């Protein structure tokens, strides 16, 4: 059994931000920190005070986290980025909103005295004295203190105050992980102060000392306990009066905290088996559980339920059968072909999730080069005459204004080239498409053709496929490539317009060039010859795509599985320490790395032969490195055992905070079940004769900071977590249990009572009654678990 926490984060937009640049504008982006640890950076939106991001993230983290903060920054090319303001949401605040925090939040000033982080290790005792008892405070060490100096560290010391007396520790230079092991004593008197204050400070020679955080101890409670020792989280100084909120603008956020107690797999087996029995071929019938789940699921949580069900059935090898059942349910209640799969039904939402989970790598291979070309060319493209901007063309001294007709003609040529390249890439990609995706589209094509067999509906099966492939997968990726991980940054205004027009053209092709799609925007007419040609190409592609037999499906699936696609790959800079020499950023070498479920490998180029750097089973930790260690940011360390069983460390540098966290997440997820994972590590490096972080001279010394193996970002290619998916489905069903019971009552007294599907010689089965019994058993299992009561 394990307790897991996750944050669903959507950073929507900002408004009324202050201007930080001399142009009267700003270039805002957001940094998301969990307990002061940067985990996400949004793209920069250039030259605006009302930026729109629309970026979504899922973060898995330990249940002990305290807060999540959103910092709005202004990017500067030549100087340090400016801080505009922040929004901080504590764990308690998020827990008070079971459906999630959603809305606008005012940005507040970033006060240095509130930007504290880390913990301090104290031993507190009440000891007998000659005249009266004495309060003994031992300041042992601290970890993960805020770096306040330009060298990326601090010079910390501790100030202990009680009853008007103040004592201080020595100063530890250039460390965020200091060790003091110093003890102070105070006399305890009747009626004296009730609190002991322990403050951490960064010593500065010239300017005033910087506040690092404090711990306030209740002396009366300590007197009762006599002794207390442990790590205490440093708290900010909130004694200052705050300025009026709102003058820094606002940020629109959607943040939801989910705490789940995941039981052992055996507890979920009855639920999983019951659901699987409902979707296996030959067992479907009227009034089955999947249709009841759809009926009782509200619109706002349908996407979440669809994704969870899809992942659960993917893990059981039944995704195709689950989607096939949903296709049949949708077709059974659809009378008009032009309304097929147009609503946000469970079938539509599940198919969207399926394509993202099973087809994202395929999408990257087909669409990636076209998107890269659009971004690199940055051509001005416009088809709407009312929006055309006429500009000068020609070489120096021979400028002439470009006519509107020339702009439109060049725009048509550019869009036709991009659309043609995309359709050609699609046509060549049949064999590259995952077998399970092809088989699912085959089922969809067949079901629709059976439902609409007339000659006038001959295009309907093709449109059914393209309604998902083009309208809900390819077109959204063209419109927002950042959200589909096709680009690291959002497009500028010019590129966005090109992408929008290209997405419209793809939609027209996907709609099979119907009169209704042509009538929407008459100025798209110049693209019609290419669109008509594209319709023929797309129909030919779909015909080949769905032409896959069961044997071919298994053979293709087996061939693709043998290729062991990488979990993560890309260029990184590597430095492996040897000897005692100084380590500098110039000693990093750029290589192409690939992480699979077996090893972390590298090569000179993506197409070169790979060499294994670290076997996956040997990895013991993947953590960040202090910036001061190499005078470079975004460096991570992979700690592993060599063939002799000795711990070694590989240092790898990424190009951004997002890439760093993505690599750390990927490494942690594939190693989560390794034996011998470390509980602590050194965030610095062993330089000369000591660790740069805590200054300890023993190279084999236990780490001075906790590992963060449970802090990960959810990605589309994450390994499936069967127990978690089953727990999420259980939690949803528990929320609609009353509706399910009412439905069961109606069915039990109606004409269909006792008519559940059966096998030969079996009594009629009541799947809904079985489901309610399973929910009750799981509820009891949660109650009897050490974590306590089941989720509400």
PDB file of N, CA, C and O in Angstrom, residues 56 63 122 127-128 177 216 321 331 344 353 359 369 373 383 419 438 480 500 543 617 648 682 783:
ATOM      1  N   UNK A  56      -0.543  22.806 -19.598  1.00  0.00           N
ATOM      2  CA  UNK A  56      -1.025  21.864 -18.588  1.00  0.00           C
ATOM      3  C   UNK A  56       0.091  20.913 -18.183  1.00  0.00           C
ATOM      4  O   UNK A  56       0.884  20.472 -19.028  1.00  0.00           O
ATOM      5  N   UNK A  63       3.536  13.067  -0.450  1.00  0.00           N
ATOM      6  CA  UNK A  63       2.411  13.709   0.261  1.00  0.00           C
ATOM      7  C   UNK A  63       2.850  14.753   1.271  1.00  0.00           C
ATOM      8  O   UNK A  63       2.015  15.499   1.776  1.00  0.00           O
ATOM      9  N   UNK A 122      17.781  20.204  14.765  1.00  0.00           N
ATOM     10  CA  UNK A 122      17.938  20.699  16.130  1.00  0.00           C
ATOM     11  C   UNK A 122      17.723  19.564  17.134  1.00  0.00           C
ATOM     12  O   UNK A 122      16.936  18.643  16.890  1.00  0.00           O
ATOM     13  N   UNK A 127      17.114  20.364  30.817  1.00  0.00           N
ATOM     14  CA  UNK A 127      18.041  19.632  31.696  1.00  0.00           C
ATOM     15  C   UNK A 127      18.055  20.289  33.070  1.00  0.00           C
ATOM     16  O   UNK A 127      17.863  21.505  33.202  1.00  0.00           O
ATOM     17  N   UNK A 128      18.260  19.515  34.127  1.00  0.00           N
ATOM     18  CA  UNK A 128      18.307  20.105  35.472  1.00  0.00           C
ATOM     19  C   UNK A 128      19.563  20.948  35.671  1.00  0.00           C
ATOM     20  O   UNK A 128      20.626  20.649  35.129  1.00  0.00           O
ATOM     21  N   UNK A 177      24.519  23.640   2.859  1.00  0.00           N
ATOM     22  CA  UNK A 177      24.342  22.422   3.652  1.00  0.00           C
ATOM     23  C   UNK A 177      25.349  22.433   4.815  1.00  0.00           C
ATOM     24  O   UNK A 177      26.192  21.538   4.935  1.00  0.00           O
ATOM     25  N   UNK A 216      10.254  28.515  15.339  1.00  0.00           N
ATOM     26  CA  UNK A 216       9.766  28.971  16.636  1.00  0.00           C
ATOM     27  C   UNK A 216       9.309  27.739  17.426  1.00  0.00           C
ATOM     28  O   UNK A 216       8.450  26.980  16.963  1.00  0.00           O
ATOM     29  N   UNK A 321     -10.788  -3.275 -27.722  1.00  0.00           N
ATOM     30  CA  UNK A 321     -12.132  -3.793 -27.449  1.00  0.00           C
ATOM     31  C   UNK A 321     -12.972  -2.779 -26.678  1.00  0.00           C
ATOM     32  O   UNK A 321     -14.176  -2.652 -26.915  1.00  0.00           O
ATOM     33  N   UNK A 331     -22.840   4.690 -31.997  1.00  0.00           N
ATOM     34  CA  UNK A 331     -23.562   4.475 -33.251  1.00  0.00           C
ATOM     35  C   UNK A 331     -25.017   4.083 -33.003  1.00  0.00           C
ATOM     36  O   UNK A 331     -25.907   4.430 -33.785  1.00  0.00           O
ATOM     37  N   UNK A 344     -18.992  15.621 -27.074  1.00  0.00           N
ATOM     38  CA  UNK A 344     -17.935  15.244 -26.132  1.00  0.00           C
ATOM     39  C   UNK A 344     -18.355  14.014 -25.334  1.00  0.00           C
ATOM     40  O   UNK A 344     -18.419  14.021 -24.114  1.00  0.00           O
ATOM     41  N   UNK A 353      -7.754  10.495 -25.849  1.00  0.00           N
ATOM     42  CA  UNK A 353      -6.723  10.037 -24.915  1.00  0.00           C
ATOM     43  C   UNK A 353      -5.926   8.889 -25.508  1.00  0.00           C
ATOM     44  O   UNK A 353      -4.693   8.826 -25.351  1.00  0.00           O
ATOM     45  N   UNK A 359      -0.298   7.077 -29.773  1.00  0.00           N
ATOM     46  CA  UNK A 359       0.130   7.575 -31.078  1.00  0.00           C
ATOM     47  C   UNK A 359       0.994   8.812 -31.075  1.00  0.00           C
ATOM     48  O   UNK A 359       1.283   9.365 -32.137  1.00  0.00           O
ATOM     49  N   UNK A 369       8.719  17.295 -38.621  1.00  0.00           N
ATOM     50  CA  UNK A 369       9.490  18.025 -39.634  1.00  0.00           C
ATOM     51  C   UNK A 369       8.721  19.177 -40.278  1.00  0.00           C
ATOM     52  O   UNK A 369       9.316  20.219 -40.595  1.00  0.00           O
ATOM     53  N   UNK A 373       9.758  23.193 -40.069  1.00  0.00           N
ATOM     54  CA  UNK A 373       9.950  23.998 -41.270  1.00  0.00           C
ATOM     55  C   UNK A 373       9.149  25.306 -41.172  1.00  0.00           C
ATOM     56  O   UNK A 373       9.649  26.376 -41.551  1.00  0.00           O
ATOM     57  N   UNK A 383      -4.378  34.584 -46.150  1.00  0.00           N
ATOM     58  CA  UNK A 383      -5.328  34.340 -47.232  1.00  0.00           C
ATOM     59  C   UNK A 383      -6.529  35.265 -47.167  1.00  0.00           C
ATOM     60  O   UNK A 383      -7.219  35.452 -48.173  1.00  0.00           O
ATOM     61  N   UNK A 419       0.954  21.768 -46.776  1.00  0.00           N
ATOM     62  CA  UNK A 419      -0.116  20.777 -46.763  1.00  0.00           C
ATOM     63  C   UNK A 419       0.283  19.552 -47.577  1.00  0.00           C
ATOM     64  O   UNK A 419       0.049  18.404 -47.155  1.00  0.00           O
ATOM     65  N   UNK A 438      -3.868   1.214 -35.640  1.00  0.00           N
ATOM     66  CA  UNK A 438      -4.436   0.774 -36.919  1.00  0.00           C
ATOM     67  C   UNK A 438      -5.627  -0.155 -36.698  1.00  0.00           C
ATOM     68  O   UNK A 438      -6.666  -0.020 -37.367  1.00  0.00           O
ATOM     69  N   UNK A 480      -1.200  24.176 -31.673  1.00  0.00           N
ATOM     70  CA  UNK A 480      -0.454  24.397 -30.418  1.00  0.00           C
ATOM     71  C   UNK A 480       0.666  23.369 -30.302  1.00  0.00           C
ATOM     72  O   UNK A 480       0.586  22.439 -29.481  1.00  0.00           O
ATOM     73  N   UNK A 500      -2.402  28.363 -37.975  1.00  0.00           N
ATOM     74  CA  UNK A 500      -3.860  28.381 -37.966  1.00  0.00           C
ATOM     75  C   UNK A 500      -4.422  28.080 -39.356  1.00  0.00           C
ATOM     76  O   UNK A 500      -5.345  27.267 -39.516  1.00  0.00           O
ATOM     77  N   UNK A 543      -7.570   3.820 -46.384  1.00  0.00           N
ATOM     78  CA  UNK A 543      -7.842   2.475 -46.899  1.00  0.00           C
ATOM     79  C   UNK A 543      -6.701   1.523 -46.564  1.00  0.00           C
ATOM     80  O   UNK A 543      -6.920   0.380 -46.149  1.00  0.00           O
ATOM     81  N   UNK A 617      19.566  -1.170 -14.105  1.00  0.00           N
ATOM     82  CA  UNK A 617      19.478  -1.823 -12.801  1.00  0.00           C
ATOM     83  C   UNK A 617      20.535  -1.314 -11.823  1.00  0.00           C
ATOM     84  O   UNK A 617      20.412  -1.522 -10.618  1.00  0.00           O
ATOM     85  N   UNK A 648      29.569   5.315  -8.448  1.00  0.00           N
ATOM     86  CA  UNK A 648      30.153   6.267  -9.390  1.00  0.00           C
ATOM     87  C   UNK A 648      29.085   7.305  -9.719  1.00  0.00           C
ATOM     88  O   UNK A 648      27.894   7.107  -9.472  1.00  0.00           O
ATOM     89  N   UNK A 682      24.731  13.889  -2.215  1.00  0.00           N
ATOM     90  CA  UNK A 682      25.439  15.169  -2.137  1.00  0.00           C
ATOM     91  C   UNK A 682      25.067  16.008  -3.366  1.00  0.00           C
ATOM     92  O   UNK A 682      25.357  15.608  -4.498  1.00  0.00           O
ATOM     93  N   UNK A 783     -10.967   1.348   4.642  1.00  0.00           N
ATOM     94  CA  UNK A 783     -11.200   1.657   6.057  1.00  0.00           C
ATOM     95  C   UNK A 783     -10.224   0.898   6.960  1.00  0.00           C
ATOM     96  O   UNK A 783      -9.754   1.426   7.956  1.00  0.00           O
TER      97      UNK A 783
END
